[in-house]
């Protein structure tokens, strides 16, 4: 395996959410190349699944792509925040749901070609309904979608959000391998 060596690092932008660096790296043979890096504190994505196998999603407008997307609840980590605490908070804020069980699925890198952002994926089960409390300036609608319809949407590219796609398939895999789907449990 070849690892690039950092030669220099310069922060060229500091924002509320991200910082941008202009680095120089040394690659194989000693050649120096520019590398642009977006520093991000990371985030969480929560896959809420009802006892009948339905998924809970939020629909919201995403300014950078100028489109409305259907996504699983997600949010940015505050610097140093525990991802599990963030997942529980974001699920409640965005959907009003509280999970009896929260299972860590895996971390994923969102765009490792230019960003260090890591998203922590969680599965939320044994859901109880409550009242949502979105952040100021966050406008979203909550939708409950049947499992088969959710899978069809994924296969028809109606869920172009990467974290939602990965979360869906990770959750399905977990539920198949670790004790079965909640709607198939024996009482």
PDB file of N, CA and C in Angstrom, residues 10 15 19-20 24 27 41 55 65 68-69 72 81 91 94 102 111 115-116 122 157 162 170-171 180 183:
ATOM      1  N   UNK A  10      -2.378  24.391   4.693  1.00  0.00           N
ATOM      2  CA  UNK A  10      -2.785  25.782   4.906  1.00  0.00           C
ATOM      3  C   UNK A  10      -4.303  25.859   4.910  1.00  0.00           C
ATOM      4  N   UNK A  15     -15.232  28.163   8.190  1.00  0.00           N
ATOM      5  CA  UNK A  15     -16.664  28.444   8.196  1.00  0.00           C
ATOM      6  C   UNK A  15     -17.331  27.952   9.459  1.00  0.00           C
ATOM      7  N   UNK A  19     -14.198  23.707   7.233  1.00  0.00           N
ATOM      8  CA  UNK A  19     -12.970  24.433   6.937  1.00  0.00           C
ATOM      9  C   UNK A  19     -12.429  23.846   5.643  1.00  0.00           C
ATOM     10  N   UNK A  20     -11.679  24.647   4.902  1.00  0.00           N
ATOM     11  CA  UNK A  20     -11.073  24.180   3.664  1.00  0.00           C
ATOM     12  C   UNK A  20      -9.567  24.399   3.744  1.00  0.00           C
ATOM     13  N   UNK A  24      -0.145  20.356   0.334  1.00  0.00           N
ATOM     14  CA  UNK A  24       0.776  19.798  -0.640  1.00  0.00           C
ATOM     15  C   UNK A  24       1.173  18.430  -0.101  1.00  0.00           C
ATOM     16  N   UNK A  27       3.922  12.288  -3.372  1.00  0.00           N
ATOM     17  CA  UNK A  27       3.457  10.985  -3.840  1.00  0.00           C
ATOM     18  C   UNK A  27       4.655  10.140  -4.248  1.00  0.00           C
ATOM     19  N   UNK A  41     -16.877  18.158  10.789  1.00  0.00           N
ATOM     20  CA  UNK A  41     -16.895  17.497  12.094  1.00  0.00           C
ATOM     21  C   UNK A  41     -17.558  16.120  12.091  1.00  0.00           C
ATOM     22  N   UNK A  55     -40.257   2.185   7.185  1.00  0.00           N
ATOM     23  CA  UNK A  55     -39.156   3.101   7.453  1.00  0.00           C
ATOM     24  C   UNK A  55     -39.704   4.514   7.622  1.00  0.00           C
ATOM     25  N   UNK A  65     -27.824  21.336  -3.927  1.00  0.00           N
ATOM     26  CA  UNK A  65     -28.228  20.691  -5.181  1.00  0.00           C
ATOM     27  C   UNK A  65     -29.557  21.231  -5.713  1.00  0.00           C
ATOM     28  N   UNK A  68     -35.372  18.835  -3.551  1.00  0.00           N
ATOM     29  CA  UNK A  68     -35.948  18.234  -2.365  1.00  0.00           C
ATOM     30  C   UNK A  68     -35.590  16.742  -2.394  1.00  0.00           C
ATOM     31  N   UNK A  69     -35.140  16.219  -1.258  1.00  0.00           N
ATOM     32  CA  UNK A  69     -34.755  14.816  -1.167  1.00  0.00           C
ATOM     33  C   UNK A  69     -35.512  14.120  -0.050  1.00  0.00           C
ATOM     34  N   UNK A  72     -33.164   9.564   5.331  1.00  0.00           N
ATOM     35  CA  UNK A  72     -33.298   9.179   6.722  1.00  0.00           C
ATOM     36  C   UNK A  72     -32.882  10.372   7.575  1.00  0.00           C
ATOM     37  N   UNK A  81     -18.731  15.785  20.106  1.00  0.00           N
ATOM     38  CA  UNK A  81     -19.975  15.158  20.551  1.00  0.00           C
ATOM     39  C   UNK A  81     -19.951  13.648  20.299  1.00  0.00           C
ATOM     40  N   UNK A  91     -32.900  12.072  15.749  1.00  0.00           N
ATOM     41  CA  UNK A  91     -34.116  11.290  15.514  1.00  0.00           C
ATOM     42  C   UNK A  91     -35.313  11.984  16.146  1.00  0.00           C
ATOM     43  N   UNK A  94     -36.028  15.645  14.422  1.00  0.00           N
ATOM     44  CA  UNK A  94     -36.548  15.648  13.059  1.00  0.00           C
ATOM     45  C   UNK A  94     -37.854  14.883  12.888  1.00  0.00           C
ATOM     46  N   UNK A 102     -31.150   1.404  19.925  1.00  0.00           N
ATOM     47  CA  UNK A 102     -30.366   2.052  18.880  1.00  0.00           C
ATOM     48  C   UNK A 102     -29.116   1.200  18.668  1.00  0.00           C
ATOM     49  N   UNK A 111     -17.378  11.484   1.075  1.00  0.00           N
ATOM     50  CA  UNK A 111     -16.670  11.879  -0.155  1.00  0.00           C
ATOM     51  C   UNK A 111     -15.177  11.914   0.122  1.00  0.00           C
ATOM     52  N   UNK A 115     -12.996  15.195   1.203  1.00  0.00           N
ATOM     53  CA  UNK A 115     -13.494  15.547   2.528  1.00  0.00           C
ATOM     54  C   UNK A 115     -13.156  14.456   3.542  1.00  0.00           C
ATOM     55  N   UNK A 116     -12.938  14.878   4.795  1.00  0.00           N
ATOM     56  CA  UNK A 116     -12.687  13.910   5.863  1.00  0.00           C
ATOM     57  C   UNK A 116     -13.973  13.579   6.639  1.00  0.00           C
ATOM     58  N   UNK A 122     -26.832   4.458  12.259  1.00  0.00           N
ATOM     59  CA  UNK A 122     -27.526   3.800  13.362  1.00  0.00           C
ATOM     60  C   UNK A 122     -28.858   3.254  12.885  1.00  0.00           C
ATOM     61  N   UNK A 157     -33.815   4.601  -8.297  1.00  0.00           N
ATOM     62  CA  UNK A 157     -33.078   5.858  -8.099  1.00  0.00           C
ATOM     63  C   UNK A 157     -33.972   6.996  -7.621  1.00  0.00           C
ATOM     64  N   UNK A 162     -26.934   9.395  -0.784  1.00  0.00           N
ATOM     65  CA  UNK A 162     -26.045   8.258  -0.533  1.00  0.00           C
ATOM     66  C   UNK A 162     -26.196   7.686   0.873  1.00  0.00           C
ATOM     67  N   UNK A 170     -27.645  -1.381   4.782  1.00  0.00           N
ATOM     68  CA  UNK A 170     -26.986  -1.836   6.016  1.00  0.00           C
ATOM     69  C   UNK A 170     -28.036  -2.296   7.031  1.00  0.00           C
ATOM     70  N   UNK A 171     -29.124  -1.538   7.162  1.00  0.00           N
ATOM     71  CA  UNK A 171     -30.180  -1.905   8.104  1.00  0.00           C
ATOM     72  C   UNK A 171     -30.840  -3.210   7.682  1.00  0.00           C
ATOM     73  N   UNK A 180     -33.465 -11.455  12.769  1.00  0.00           N
ATOM     74  CA  UNK A 180     -34.651 -11.304  11.938  1.00  0.00           C
ATOM     75  C   UNK A 180     -35.271  -9.928  11.988  1.00  0.00           C
ATOM     76  N   UNK A 183     -40.826  -7.351  12.375  1.00  0.00           N
ATOM     77  CA  UNK A 183     -42.201  -7.754  12.088  1.00  0.00           C
ATOM     78  C   UNK A 183     -42.343  -9.273  11.964  1.00  0.00           C
TER      79      UNK A 183
END
